[in-house]
Amino acid sequence: SQQGEEDPQALSIQEGENATMNCSYKTSINNLQWYRQNSGRGLVHLILIRSNEREKHSGRLRVTLDTSKKSSSLLITASRAADTASYFCATASIQGAQKLVFGQGTRLTINP
Amino acid sequence: IAGITQAPTSQILAAGRRMTLRCTQDMRHNAMYWYRQDLGLGLRLIHYSNTAGTTGKGEVPDGYSVSRANTDDFPLTLASAVPSQTSVYFCASSVLAGNTNTGELFFGEGSRLTVL
């Protein structure tokens, strides 16, 4: 079964707006990662946040982690048309930390 | 450019045929993985290997086998393909520190397999 579940499944916004995607998971984790997938391509790593971290930034990306709620969010600020892609969260659980388990993804569309 | 190479990129296969998807990485990563991606189900782990000579089962291993004879190669074999194995298959690699995946996965571009 999937460890992570993304919300929403699809998101469509105007260029320049901020996009927020959420991820919930079930078991205790070692770390949580976010990936991006352009249509027809492989996944590309965006950012990793460890279980003892609460927030992390990388360029226009901001990730938060709330281990008490078993949830994470990915914020993309000042969105661009090129940000159109699917975004996945993936968790490395404490019990099986050598394997990443992916959620179903959020399909983000940025309208010019 | 260093990375992961998958082959073939696309294949149509008759049910019952044997098929091997190839995966090669040149980053000397110790861990490698095979995922399948299906609409509405996201990515699901088929098999993984923490180091050359060892393999393990993921979430959906039935009907698939893998081998890890060396660090660079991690082929995935469908012994007798069935239509439910129609999917996009992704190979990935990473560096394991001890028994923990503390870093990013590097993905190949995928192999689209259709079983008729």
PDB file of C-alpha atoms in Angstrom:
ATOM      1  CA  SER A   1       0.000   0.000   0.000  1.00  0.00           C
ATOM      2  CA  GLN A   2       1.111   3.558  -0.577  1.00  0.00           C
ATOM      3  CA  GLN A   3       2.882   5.223   2.331  1.00  0.00           C
ATOM      4  CA  GLY A   4       2.373   8.758   1.103  1.00  0.00           C
ATOM      5  CA  GLU A   5      -0.795  10.320  -0.194  1.00  0.00           C
ATOM      6  CA  GLU A   6      -0.677  13.630  -1.975  1.00  0.00           C
ATOM      7  CA  ASP A   7      -3.383  16.233  -1.889  1.00  0.00           C
ATOM      8  CA  PRO A   8      -4.730  17.571  -4.149  1.00  0.00           C
ATOM      9  CA  GLN A   9      -4.501  15.027  -6.964  1.00  0.00           C
ATOM     10  CA  ALA A  10      -4.542  17.870  -9.473  1.00  0.00           C
ATOM     11  CA  LEU A  11      -3.940  21.602  -9.146  1.00  0.00           C
ATOM     12  CA  SER A  12      -4.266  24.306 -11.790  1.00  0.00           C
ATOM     13  CA  ILE A  13      -3.149  27.882 -11.095  1.00  0.00           C
ATOM     14  CA  GLN A  14      -2.082  31.017 -12.930  1.00  0.00           C
ATOM     15  CA  GLU A  15       1.537  31.809 -13.564  1.00  0.00           C
ATOM     16  CA  GLY A  16       2.969  33.883 -10.743  1.00  0.00           C
ATOM     17  CA  GLU A  17       0.746  32.375  -8.078  1.00  0.00           C
ATOM     18  CA  ASN A  18       2.025  30.086  -5.335  1.00  0.00           C
ATOM     19  CA  ALA A  19       1.319  26.361  -5.475  1.00  0.00           C
ATOM     20  CA  THR A  20       0.965  24.230  -2.355  1.00  0.00           C
ATOM     21  CA  MET A  21       0.889  20.458  -2.358  1.00  0.00           C
ATOM     22  CA  ASN A  22       0.435  18.259   0.681  1.00  0.00           C
ATOM     23  CA  CYS A  23       1.599  14.781   1.562  1.00  0.00           C
ATOM     24  CA  SER A  24       0.433  12.546   4.392  1.00  0.00           C
ATOM     25  CA  TYR A  25       2.101   9.333   5.450  1.00  0.00           C
ATOM     26  CA  LYS A  26       1.423   6.507   7.866  1.00  0.00           C
ATOM     27  CA  THR A  27       4.571   5.250   9.595  1.00  0.00           C
ATOM     28  CA  SER A  28       7.488   6.892  11.364  1.00  0.00           C
ATOM     29  CA  ILE A  29      10.053   8.141   8.905  1.00  0.00           C
ATOM     30  CA  ASN A  30      13.762   8.719   8.631  1.00  0.00           C
ATOM     31  CA  ASN A  31      13.327  11.321   5.894  1.00  0.00           C
ATOM     32  CA  LEU A  32      10.843  12.581   3.337  1.00  0.00           C
ATOM     33  CA  GLN A  33      11.694  13.586  -0.200  1.00  0.00           C
ATOM     34  CA  TRP A  34       9.916  15.441  -2.980  1.00  0.00           C
ATOM     35  CA  TYR A  35      10.356  14.595  -6.647  1.00  0.00           C
ATOM     36  CA  ARG A  36       9.202  16.144  -9.879  1.00  0.00           C
ATOM     37  CA  GLN A  37       8.250  14.311 -13.071  1.00  0.00           C
ATOM     38  CA  ASN A  38       7.753  15.988 -16.409  1.00  0.00           C
ATOM     39  CA  SER A  39       5.419  14.189 -18.777  1.00  0.00           C
ATOM     40  CA  GLY A  40       7.046  11.103 -20.264  1.00  0.00           C
ATOM     41  CA  ARG A  41      10.263  11.513 -18.287  1.00  0.00           C
ATOM     42  CA  GLY A  42      11.899  10.052 -15.221  1.00  0.00           C
ATOM     43  CA  LEU A  43      11.589  11.512 -11.736  1.00  0.00           C
ATOM     44  CA  VAL A  44      13.989  14.189 -10.576  1.00  0.00           C
ATOM     45  CA  HIS A  45      14.835  14.804  -6.943  1.00  0.00           C
ATOM     46  CA  LEU A  46      13.886  18.241  -5.597  1.00  0.00           C
ATOM     47  CA  ILE A  47      14.494  18.313  -1.880  1.00  0.00           C
ATOM     48  CA  LEU A  48      14.976  16.071   1.155  1.00  0.00           C
ATOM     49  CA  ILE A  49      13.880  16.875   4.685  1.00  0.00           C
ATOM     50  CA  ARG A  50      14.973  14.781   7.641  1.00  0.00           C
ATOM     51  CA  SER A  51      12.686  13.727  10.461  1.00  0.00           C
ATOM     52  CA  ASN A  52      14.350  16.150  12.883  1.00  0.00           C
ATOM     53  CA  GLU A  53      13.866  19.126  10.548  1.00  0.00           C
ATOM     54  CA  ARG A  54      10.732  21.230  10.340  1.00  0.00           C
ATOM     55  CA  GLU A  55      11.367  23.404   7.294  1.00  0.00           C
ATOM     56  CA  LYS A  56      13.730  23.524   4.376  1.00  0.00           C
ATOM     57  CA  HIS A  57      14.215  25.893   1.455  1.00  0.00           C
ATOM     58  CA  SER A  58      15.716  25.483  -1.987  1.00  0.00           C
ATOM     59  CA  GLY A  59      15.299  28.372  -4.394  1.00  0.00           C
ATOM     60  CA  ARG A  60      11.547  28.866  -4.925  1.00  0.00           C
ATOM     61  CA  LEU A  61      10.771  25.654  -3.042  1.00  0.00           C
ATOM     62  CA  ARG A  62       9.790  25.482   0.599  1.00  0.00           C
ATOM     63  CA  VAL A  63       9.122  22.177   2.323  1.00  0.00           C
ATOM     64  CA  THR A  64       7.664  21.747   5.778  1.00  0.00           C
ATOM     65  CA  LEU A  65       7.423  18.592   7.848  1.00  0.00           C
ATOM     66  CA  ASP A  66       5.129  17.936  10.805  1.00  0.00           C
ATOM     67  CA  THR A  67       5.988  14.530  12.223  1.00  0.00           C
ATOM     68  CA  SER A  68       3.248  14.764  14.868  1.00  0.00           C
ATOM     69  CA  LYS A  69       0.664  14.993  12.075  1.00  0.00           C
ATOM     70  CA  LYS A  70       2.641  12.768   9.723  1.00  0.00           C
ATOM     71  CA  SER A  71       2.386  15.338   6.980  1.00  0.00           C
ATOM     72  CA  SER A  72       4.521  17.487   4.715  1.00  0.00           C
ATOM     73  CA  SER A  73       3.869  20.319   2.321  1.00  0.00           C
ATOM     74  CA  LEU A  74       5.679  21.573  -0.753  1.00  0.00           C
ATOM     75  CA  LEU A  75       5.283  25.227  -1.644  1.00  0.00           C
ATOM     76  CA  ILE A  76       6.392  26.565  -5.007  1.00  0.00           C
ATOM     77  CA  THR A  77       6.466  30.340  -4.988  1.00  0.00           C
ATOM     78  CA  ALA A  78       6.037  32.613  -8.006  1.00  0.00           C
ATOM     79  CA  SER A  79       5.113  29.695 -10.245  1.00  0.00           C
ATOM     80  CA  ARG A  80       6.216  29.519 -13.865  1.00  0.00           C
ATOM     81  CA  ALA A  81       4.802  27.644 -16.834  1.00  0.00           C
ATOM     82  CA  ALA A  82       7.887  25.427 -16.706  1.00  0.00           C
ATOM     83  CA  ASP A  83       6.814  24.210 -13.242  1.00  0.00           C
ATOM     84  CA  THR A  84       4.010  22.248 -14.902  1.00  0.00           C
ATOM     85  CA  ALA A  85       4.693  18.631 -13.900  1.00  0.00           C
ATOM     86  CA  SER A  86       3.668  15.915 -11.470  1.00  0.00           C
ATOM     87  CA  TYR A  87       5.077  16.123  -7.963  1.00  0.00           C
ATOM     88  CA  PHE A  88       5.580  13.127  -5.696  1.00  0.00           C
ATOM     89  CA  CYS A  89       6.478  12.756  -2.075  1.00  0.00           C
ATOM     90  CA  ALA A  90       8.478   9.730  -0.999  1.00  0.00           C
ATOM     91  CA  THR A  91       9.249   8.476   2.476  1.00  0.00           C
ATOM     92  CA  ALA A  92      12.055   6.393   3.926  1.00  0.00           C
ATOM     93  CA  SER A  93      10.506   4.732   6.945  1.00  0.00           C
ATOM     94  CA  ILE A  94      12.487   3.871  10.041  1.00  0.00           C
ATOM     95  CA  GLN A  95      11.569   0.197   9.700  1.00  0.00           C
ATOM     96  CA  GLY A  96      12.562  -0.034   6.048  1.00  0.00           C
ATOM     97  CA  ALA A  97      14.771   2.963   5.526  1.00  0.00           C
ATOM     98  CA  GLN A  98      16.599   1.493   2.578  1.00  0.00           C
ATOM     99  CA  LYS A  99      13.473   1.732   0.408  1.00  0.00           C
ATOM    100  CA  LEU A 100      11.579   4.824  -0.655  1.00  0.00           C
ATOM    101  CA  VAL A 101       7.800   4.541  -0.872  1.00  0.00           C
ATOM    102  CA  PHE A 102       6.105   7.007  -3.196  1.00  0.00           C
ATOM    103  CA  GLY A 103       2.717   8.620  -3.090  1.00  0.00           C
ATOM    104  CA  GLN A 104       0.370   8.888  -6.042  1.00  0.00           C
ATOM    105  CA  GLY A 105       1.442  12.403  -6.966  1.00  0.00           C
ATOM    106  CA  THR A 106      -0.091  15.809  -7.610  1.00  0.00           C
ATOM    107  CA  ARG A 107      -0.485  16.953 -11.200  1.00  0.00           C
ATOM    108  CA  LEU A 108       0.342  20.675 -11.270  1.00  0.00           C
ATOM    109  CA  THR A 109      -0.614  22.829 -14.247  1.00  0.00           C
ATOM    110  CA  ILE A 110       0.593  26.418 -14.469  1.00  0.00           C
ATOM    111  CA  ASN A 111      -1.463  28.482 -16.883  1.00  0.00           C
ATOM    112  CA  PRO A 112       0.381  31.314 -18.651  1.00  0.00           C
TER     113      PRO A 112
ATOM    114  CA  ILE B   1      27.063  12.437 -18.641  1.00  0.00           C
ATOM    115  CA  ALA B   2      26.784  10.157 -15.635  1.00  0.00           C
ATOM    116  CA  GLY B   3      23.425   8.635 -14.932  1.00  0.00           C
ATOM    117  CA  ILE B   4      21.120   5.693 -15.464  1.00  0.00           C
ATOM    118  CA  THR B   5      20.407   4.138 -18.817  1.00  0.00           C
ATOM    119  CA  GLN B   6      17.358   1.980 -19.441  1.00  0.00           C
ATOM    120  CA  ALA B   7      16.617  -0.150 -22.488  1.00  0.00           C
ATOM    121  CA  PRO B   8      14.426  -0.557 -24.369  1.00  0.00           C
ATOM    122  CA  THR B   9      12.562   2.742 -24.133  1.00  0.00           C
ATOM    123  CA  SER B  10       9.430   1.109 -25.440  1.00  0.00           C
ATOM    124  CA  GLN B  11       8.343  -2.451 -26.225  1.00  0.00           C
ATOM    125  CA  ILE B  12       5.192  -4.252 -27.282  1.00  0.00           C
ATOM    126  CA  LEU B  13       5.159  -7.843 -26.157  1.00  0.00           C
ATOM    127  CA  ALA B  14       2.848 -10.801 -26.645  1.00  0.00           C
ATOM    128  CA  ALA B  15       1.499 -12.401 -23.480  1.00  0.00           C
ATOM    129  CA  GLY B  16       3.524 -15.396 -22.388  1.00  0.00           C
ATOM    130  CA  ARG B  17       6.801 -14.088 -23.795  1.00  0.00           C
ATOM    131  CA  ARG B  18       9.896 -13.532 -21.704  1.00  0.00           C
ATOM    132  CA  MET B  19      11.258 -10.012 -21.478  1.00  0.00           C
ATOM    133  CA  THR B  20      14.268  -8.434 -19.804  1.00  0.00           C
ATOM    134  CA  LEU B  21      14.460  -4.719 -19.138  1.00  0.00           C
ATOM    135  CA  ARG B  22      18.012  -3.502 -18.834  1.00  0.00           C
ATOM    136  CA  CYS B  23      19.334  -0.905 -16.433  1.00  0.00           C
ATOM    137  CA  THR B  24      22.891   0.375 -16.152  1.00  0.00           C
ATOM    138  CA  GLN B  25      24.307   3.104 -13.940  1.00  0.00           C
ATOM    139  CA  ASP B  26      27.761   4.641 -13.983  1.00  0.00           C
ATOM    140  CA  MET B  27      27.643   6.491 -10.684  1.00  0.00           C
ATOM    141  CA  ARG B  28      28.929   3.533  -8.621  1.00  0.00           C
ATOM    142  CA  HIS B  29      25.828   3.690  -6.432  1.00  0.00           C
ATOM    143  CA  ASN B  30      25.460   0.686  -4.155  1.00  0.00           C
ATOM    144  CA  ALA B  31      21.640   0.561  -4.204  1.00  0.00           C
ATOM    145  CA  MET B  32      19.365   0.058  -7.196  1.00  0.00           C
ATOM    146  CA  TYR B  33      15.607  -0.218  -7.588  1.00  0.00           C
ATOM    147  CA  TRP B  34      12.870  -1.102 -10.023  1.00  0.00           C
ATOM    148  CA  TYR B  35       9.538   0.701  -9.843  1.00  0.00           C
ATOM    149  CA  ARG B  36       6.455   0.445 -11.989  1.00  0.00           C
ATOM    150  CA  GLN B  37       4.232   3.444 -12.581  1.00  0.00           C
ATOM    151  CA  ASP B  38       0.555   3.082 -13.336  1.00  0.00           C
ATOM    152  CA  LEU B  39      -2.112   5.765 -13.632  1.00  0.00           C
ATOM    153  CA  GLY B  40      -3.803   6.385 -10.297  1.00  0.00           C
ATOM    154  CA  LEU B  41      -1.379   4.154  -8.416  1.00  0.00           C
ATOM    155  CA  GLY B  42       1.800   6.181  -8.499  1.00  0.00           C
ATOM    156  CA  LEU B  43       5.125   4.369  -8.298  1.00  0.00           C
ATOM    157  CA  ARG B  44       5.310   0.960  -6.679  1.00  0.00           C
ATOM    158  CA  LEU B  45       8.544  -0.803  -5.789  1.00  0.00           C
ATOM    159  CA  ILE B  46       9.053  -4.156  -7.513  1.00  0.00           C
ATOM    160  CA  HIS B  47      12.519  -5.257  -6.388  1.00  0.00           C
ATOM    161  CA  TYR B  48      15.577  -3.601  -4.960  1.00  0.00           C
ATOM    162  CA  SER B  49      19.236  -4.321  -4.325  1.00  0.00           C
ATOM    163  CA  ASN B  50      21.259  -2.776  -1.531  1.00  0.00           C
ATOM    164  CA  THR B  51      24.568  -3.946  -2.966  1.00  0.00           C
ATOM    165  CA  ALA B  52      25.966  -6.211  -5.647  1.00  0.00           C
ATOM    166  CA  GLY B  53      25.063  -9.831  -4.948  1.00  0.00           C
ATOM    167  CA  THR B  54      21.937  -9.083  -2.889  1.00  0.00           C
ATOM    168  CA  THR B  55      18.333  -8.426  -3.873  1.00  0.00           C
ATOM    169  CA  GLY B  56      15.066  -7.929  -2.046  1.00  0.00           C
ATOM    170  CA  LYS B  57      11.359  -7.887  -2.773  1.00  0.00           C
ATOM    171  CA  GLY B  58       9.378  -4.706  -2.898  1.00  0.00           C
ATOM    172  CA  GLU B  59       5.654  -4.104  -2.789  1.00  0.00           C
ATOM    173  CA  VAL B  60       4.729  -5.870  -6.061  1.00  0.00           C
ATOM    174  CA  PRO B  61       7.378  -8.535  -6.825  1.00  0.00           C
ATOM    175  CA  ASP B  62       5.187 -11.318  -8.248  1.00  0.00           C
ATOM    176  CA  GLY B  63       5.937 -12.138 -11.874  1.00  0.00           C
ATOM    177  CA  TYR B  64       9.276 -10.347 -11.822  1.00  0.00           C
ATOM    178  CA  SER B  65      12.844 -11.359 -11.043  1.00  0.00           C
ATOM    179  CA  VAL B  66      16.082  -9.411 -10.768  1.00  0.00           C
ATOM    180  CA  SER B  67      19.774 -10.069 -10.474  1.00  0.00           C
ATOM    181  CA  ARG B  68      22.685  -7.930  -9.359  1.00  0.00           C
ATOM    182  CA  ALA B  69      25.865  -9.564 -10.591  1.00  0.00           C
ATOM    183  CA  ASN B  70      27.833  -6.321 -10.392  1.00  0.00           C
ATOM    184  CA  THR B  71      27.474  -2.745  -9.161  1.00  0.00           C
ATOM    185  CA  ASP B  72      26.437  -1.212 -12.468  1.00  0.00           C
ATOM    186  CA  ASP B  73      23.731  -3.509 -13.859  1.00  0.00           C
ATOM    187  CA  PHE B  74      20.309  -4.416 -12.503  1.00  0.00           C
ATOM    188  CA  PRO B  75      18.145  -6.199 -15.099  1.00  0.00           C
ATOM    189  CA  LEU B  76      14.460  -6.883 -14.521  1.00  0.00           C
ATOM    190  CA  THR B  77      13.001 -10.026 -16.070  1.00  0.00           C
ATOM    191  CA  LEU B  78       9.397 -10.924 -16.766  1.00  0.00           C
ATOM    192  CA  ALA B  79       9.479 -14.694 -17.174  1.00  0.00           C
ATOM    193  CA  SER B  80       6.048 -14.961 -18.800  1.00  0.00           C
ATOM    194  CA  ALA B  81       4.461 -11.579 -19.441  1.00  0.00           C
ATOM    195  CA  VAL B  82       0.788 -10.944 -18.694  1.00  0.00           C
ATOM    196  CA  PRO B  83      -1.369  -7.955 -19.725  1.00  0.00           C
ATOM    197  CA  SER B  84      -1.474  -6.645 -16.129  1.00  0.00           C
ATOM    198  CA  GLN B  85       2.259  -6.026 -16.436  1.00  0.00           C
ATOM    199  CA  THR B  86       1.580  -3.308 -18.996  1.00  0.00           C
ATOM    200  CA  SER B  87       3.167  -0.290 -17.345  1.00  0.00           C
ATOM    201  CA  VAL B  88       6.027   2.166 -17.376  1.00  0.00           C
ATOM    202  CA  TYR B  89       9.057   0.764 -15.582  1.00  0.00           C
ATOM    203  CA  PHE B  90      11.628   2.974 -13.904  1.00  0.00           C
ATOM    204  CA  CYS B  91      15.044   1.971 -12.692  1.00  0.00           C
ATOM    205  CA  ALA B  92      16.708   4.079 -10.015  1.00  0.00           C
ATOM    206  CA  SER B  93      19.873   4.117  -7.953  1.00  0.00           C
ATOM    207  CA  SER B  94      21.079   5.731  -4.768  1.00  0.00           C
ATOM    208  CA  VAL B  95      23.800   5.714  -2.173  1.00  0.00           C
ATOM    209  CA  LEU B  96      22.945   3.803   0.960  1.00  0.00           C
ATOM    210  CA  ALA B  97      24.695   4.803   4.147  1.00  0.00           C
ATOM    211  CA  GLY B  98      24.574   1.669   6.209  1.00  0.00           C
ATOM    212  CA  ASN B  99      20.993   0.472   5.942  1.00  0.00           C
ATOM    213  CA  THR B 100      19.400   3.871   5.472  1.00  0.00           C
ATOM    214  CA  ASN B 101      18.486   5.705   2.312  1.00  0.00           C
ATOM    215  CA  THR B 102      19.632   9.156   3.287  1.00  0.00           C
ATOM    216  CA  GLY B 103      19.935  10.590  -0.151  1.00  0.00           C
ATOM    217  CA  GLU B 104      18.188  11.105  -3.398  1.00  0.00           C
ATOM    218  CA  LEU B 105      17.240   8.509  -5.961  1.00  0.00           C
ATOM    219  CA  PHE B 106      18.448   8.994  -9.509  1.00  0.00           C
ATOM    220  CA  PHE B 107      15.966   7.736 -12.074  1.00  0.00           C
ATOM    221  CA  GLY B 108      16.264   6.509 -15.611  1.00  0.00           C
ATOM    222  CA  GLU B 109      13.905   7.757 -18.317  1.00  0.00           C
ATOM    223  CA  GLY B 110      11.687   4.700 -18.129  1.00  0.00           C
ATOM    224  CA  SER B 111      10.732   1.713 -20.268  1.00  0.00           C
ATOM    225  CA  ARG B 112       7.171   1.642 -21.543  1.00  0.00           C
ATOM    226  CA  LEU B 113       5.991  -1.946 -21.820  1.00  0.00           C
ATOM    227  CA  THR B 114       2.750  -3.058 -23.413  1.00  0.00           C
ATOM    228  CA  VAL B 115       1.696  -6.699 -23.057  1.00  0.00           C
ATOM    229  CA  LEU B 116      -1.004  -7.823 -25.463  1.00  0.00           C
TER     230      LEU B 116
END
